[in-house]
Amino acid sequence: MHLKRILSIGIVSTLLSACSATGTQFAGFTPPAEGQSKIYVYRPSAFKGSGVHYDVHANNQLIGHIRNGGYISKELMPGDYEIWAKTEARRSVQVPLRPNETQCVKASVGFGAFVGRPKLEWVSMEKCETEIRNTVQSAK
């Protein structure tokens, strides 16, 4: 009986860790090229919604796939962007990107009827600097 419990916990842990980001550790912000803008989308590691991952878009452009404990970054032309993601429901946040500027969006997962729903929040660089340092690059 005890062995079954240990095996069950091991299997669940393995499955959940397979849903996490596995890239390189965040090593600091890189500035955008002259006249460009940069966006970072990060998702702190959390148990709630850990098995849910999704594509993130800036207007109609795919900028990456975000996983639990991961981050993505994308250089974009300056302008106003709708940063959005969708599982069973689409969620978005408006982010203005100015030349030579970097902005951050915090991603997470909220409750949904069948699948967790994306949650996106435009955050200050101070908050982002604190929270993004424990993430790794997210890849599909």
Coordinates of C-alpha atoms in Angstrom, one line a residue:
M1 CA 0.0 0.0 0.0
H2 CA 2.8 2.4 0.9
L3 CA 4.6 1.6 -2.3
K4 CA 1.5 2.4 -4.4
R5 CA 1.3 5.8 -2.8
I6 CA 4.9 6.6 -3.4
L7 CA 4.6 5.5 -7.1
S8 CA 1.4 7.6 -7.5
I9 CA 3.1 10.7 -6.1
G10 CA 6.2 10.1 -8.4
I11 CA 4.0 9.7 -11.5
V12 CA 2.0 12.9 -10.8
S13 CA 5.2 14.8 -10.1
T14 CA 6.7 13.7 -13.3
L15 CA 3.6 14.6 -15.3
L16 CA 3.4 18.1 -13.8
S17 CA 7.1 18.8 -14.3
A18 CA 6.8 17.9 -18.0
C19 CA 4.4 20.8 -18.3
S20 CA 7.0 23.3 -17.0
A21 CA 9.4 25.5 -19.1
T22 CA 12.8 23.9 -19.6
G23 CA 15.0 26.5 -21.3
T24 CA 17.8 28.6 -20.0
Q25 CA 17.6 30.5 -16.8
F26 CA 16.6 34.2 -17.1
A27 CA 19.9 36.1 -17.0
G28 CA 18.7 39.7 -17.3
F29 CA 16.9 42.1 -19.7
T30 CA 18.5 42.7 -23.1
P31 CA 17.7 46.1 -24.5
P32 CA 15.8 46.4 -27.8
A33 CA 17.6 47.5 -31.0
E34 CA 17.7 51.3 -31.5
G35 CA 14.2 52.6 -32.3
Q36 CA 12.6 49.2 -31.4
S37 CA 10.6 48.1 -28.4
K38 CA 10.8 44.9 -26.4
I39 CA 8.2 42.9 -24.4
Y40 CA 8.7 40.2 -21.9
V41 CA 5.9 37.8 -20.9
Y42 CA 6.7 35.7 -17.8
R43 CA 4.8 33.2 -15.8
P44 CA 6.0 32.5 -12.2
S45 CA 5.9 28.8 -11.3
A46 CA 2.7 27.8 -9.5
F47 CA 0.9 24.6 -8.8
K48 CA -2.5 26.0 -9.8
G49 CA -2.8 25.6 -13.6
S50 CA 0.7 24.1 -13.9
G51 CA -0.5 21.7 -16.6
V52 CA -1.9 24.5 -18.8
H53 CA 0.3 26.3 -21.3
Y54 CA -0.7 28.6 -24.2
D55 CA 0.4 30.7 -27.1
V56 CA 0.8 34.5 -26.5
H57 CA 0.1 37.0 -29.3
A58 CA 0.9 40.7 -29.8
N59 CA -2.0 41.9 -31.9
N60 CA -2.1 39.3 -34.7
Q61 CA 1.6 38.2 -34.3
L62 CA 2.5 35.1 -32.3
I63 CA 5.3 36.0 -29.9
G64 CA 5.7 32.7 -28.2
H65 CA 4.4 29.8 -26.1
I66 CA 4.3 30.3 -22.3
R67 CA 4.6 27.5 -19.8
N68 CA 4.6 27.3 -16.1
G69 CA 7.8 28.9 -14.7
G70 CA 8.8 30.3 -18.1
Y71 CA 9.3 33.6 -19.9
I72 CA 9.3 34.7 -23.5
S73 CA 10.6 37.9 -25.1
K74 CA 10.0 39.6 -28.4
E75 CA 11.3 42.7 -30.1
L76 CA 8.5 44.7 -31.7
M77 CA 7.9 47.9 -33.6
P78 CA 6.8 50.7 -31.2
G79 CA 3.0 51.1 -30.9
D80 CA 0.0 50.0 -28.9
Y81 CA -0.4 46.3 -28.6
E82 CA -3.1 43.9 -27.4
I83 CA -1.2 41.1 -25.7
W84 CA -3.6 38.1 -25.7
A85 CA -3.8 34.4 -25.1
K86 CA -6.6 31.9 -25.4
T87 CA -7.5 28.4 -24.1
E88 CA -11.3 28.1 -23.7
A89 CA -11.6 31.8 -23.4
R90 CA -9.5 34.7 -24.8
R91 CA -7.9 37.1 -22.3
S92 CA -5.9 40.2 -23.2
V93 CA -4.2 43.3 -21.8
Q94 CA -3.3 46.6 -23.7
V95 CA 0.4 47.5 -23.6
P96 CA 1.9 50.7 -25.1
L97 CA 5.4 50.1 -26.4
R98 CA 7.5 53.2 -27.0
P99 CA 10.9 53.3 -28.9
N100 CA 13.9 52.0 -26.9
E101 CA 11.5 50.8 -24.2
T102 CA 11.0 47.4 -22.5
Q103 CA 7.6 46.4 -20.9
C104 CA 6.5 43.3 -19.0
V105 CA 3.3 41.3 -18.8
K106 CA 2.8 38.7 -16.1
A107 CA 0.9 35.6 -17.1
S108 CA -0.9 33.1 -15.0
V109 CA -3.8 30.7 -15.1
G110 CA -7.3 31.3 -13.7
F111 CA -10.1 28.8 -13.2
G112 CA -12.2 27.9 -16.3
A113 CA -15.1 25.5 -16.9
F114 CA -13.0 22.8 -18.5
V115 CA -9.5 24.2 -18.8
G116 CA -7.7 27.0 -17.0
R117 CA -8.0 30.4 -18.6
P118 CA -5.1 32.7 -19.3
K119 CA -4.6 35.7 -17.0
L120 CA -2.4 38.6 -18.3
E121 CA -1.4 41.6 -16.3
W122 CA 0.8 44.6 -17.4
V123 CA 3.2 45.1 -14.5
S124 CA 5.9 47.6 -13.6
M125 CA 9.5 46.9 -14.4
E126 CA 10.3 46.8 -10.7
K127 CA 7.8 44.0 -10.1
C128 CA 8.9 42.2 -13.2
E129 CA 12.6 42.3 -12.2
T130 CA 11.8 40.7 -8.9
E131 CA 9.5 37.9 -10.3
I132 CA 11.1 37.0 -13.7
R133 CA 14.5 36.1 -12.3
N134 CA 13.2 32.6 -11.2
T135 CA 11.9 31.7 -14.6
V136 CA 13.5 29.9 -17.6
Q137 CA 13.0 30.5 -21.3
S138 CA 9.8 28.9 -22.5
A139 CA 9.8 26.9 -25.7
K140 CA 7.1 25.0 -27.5

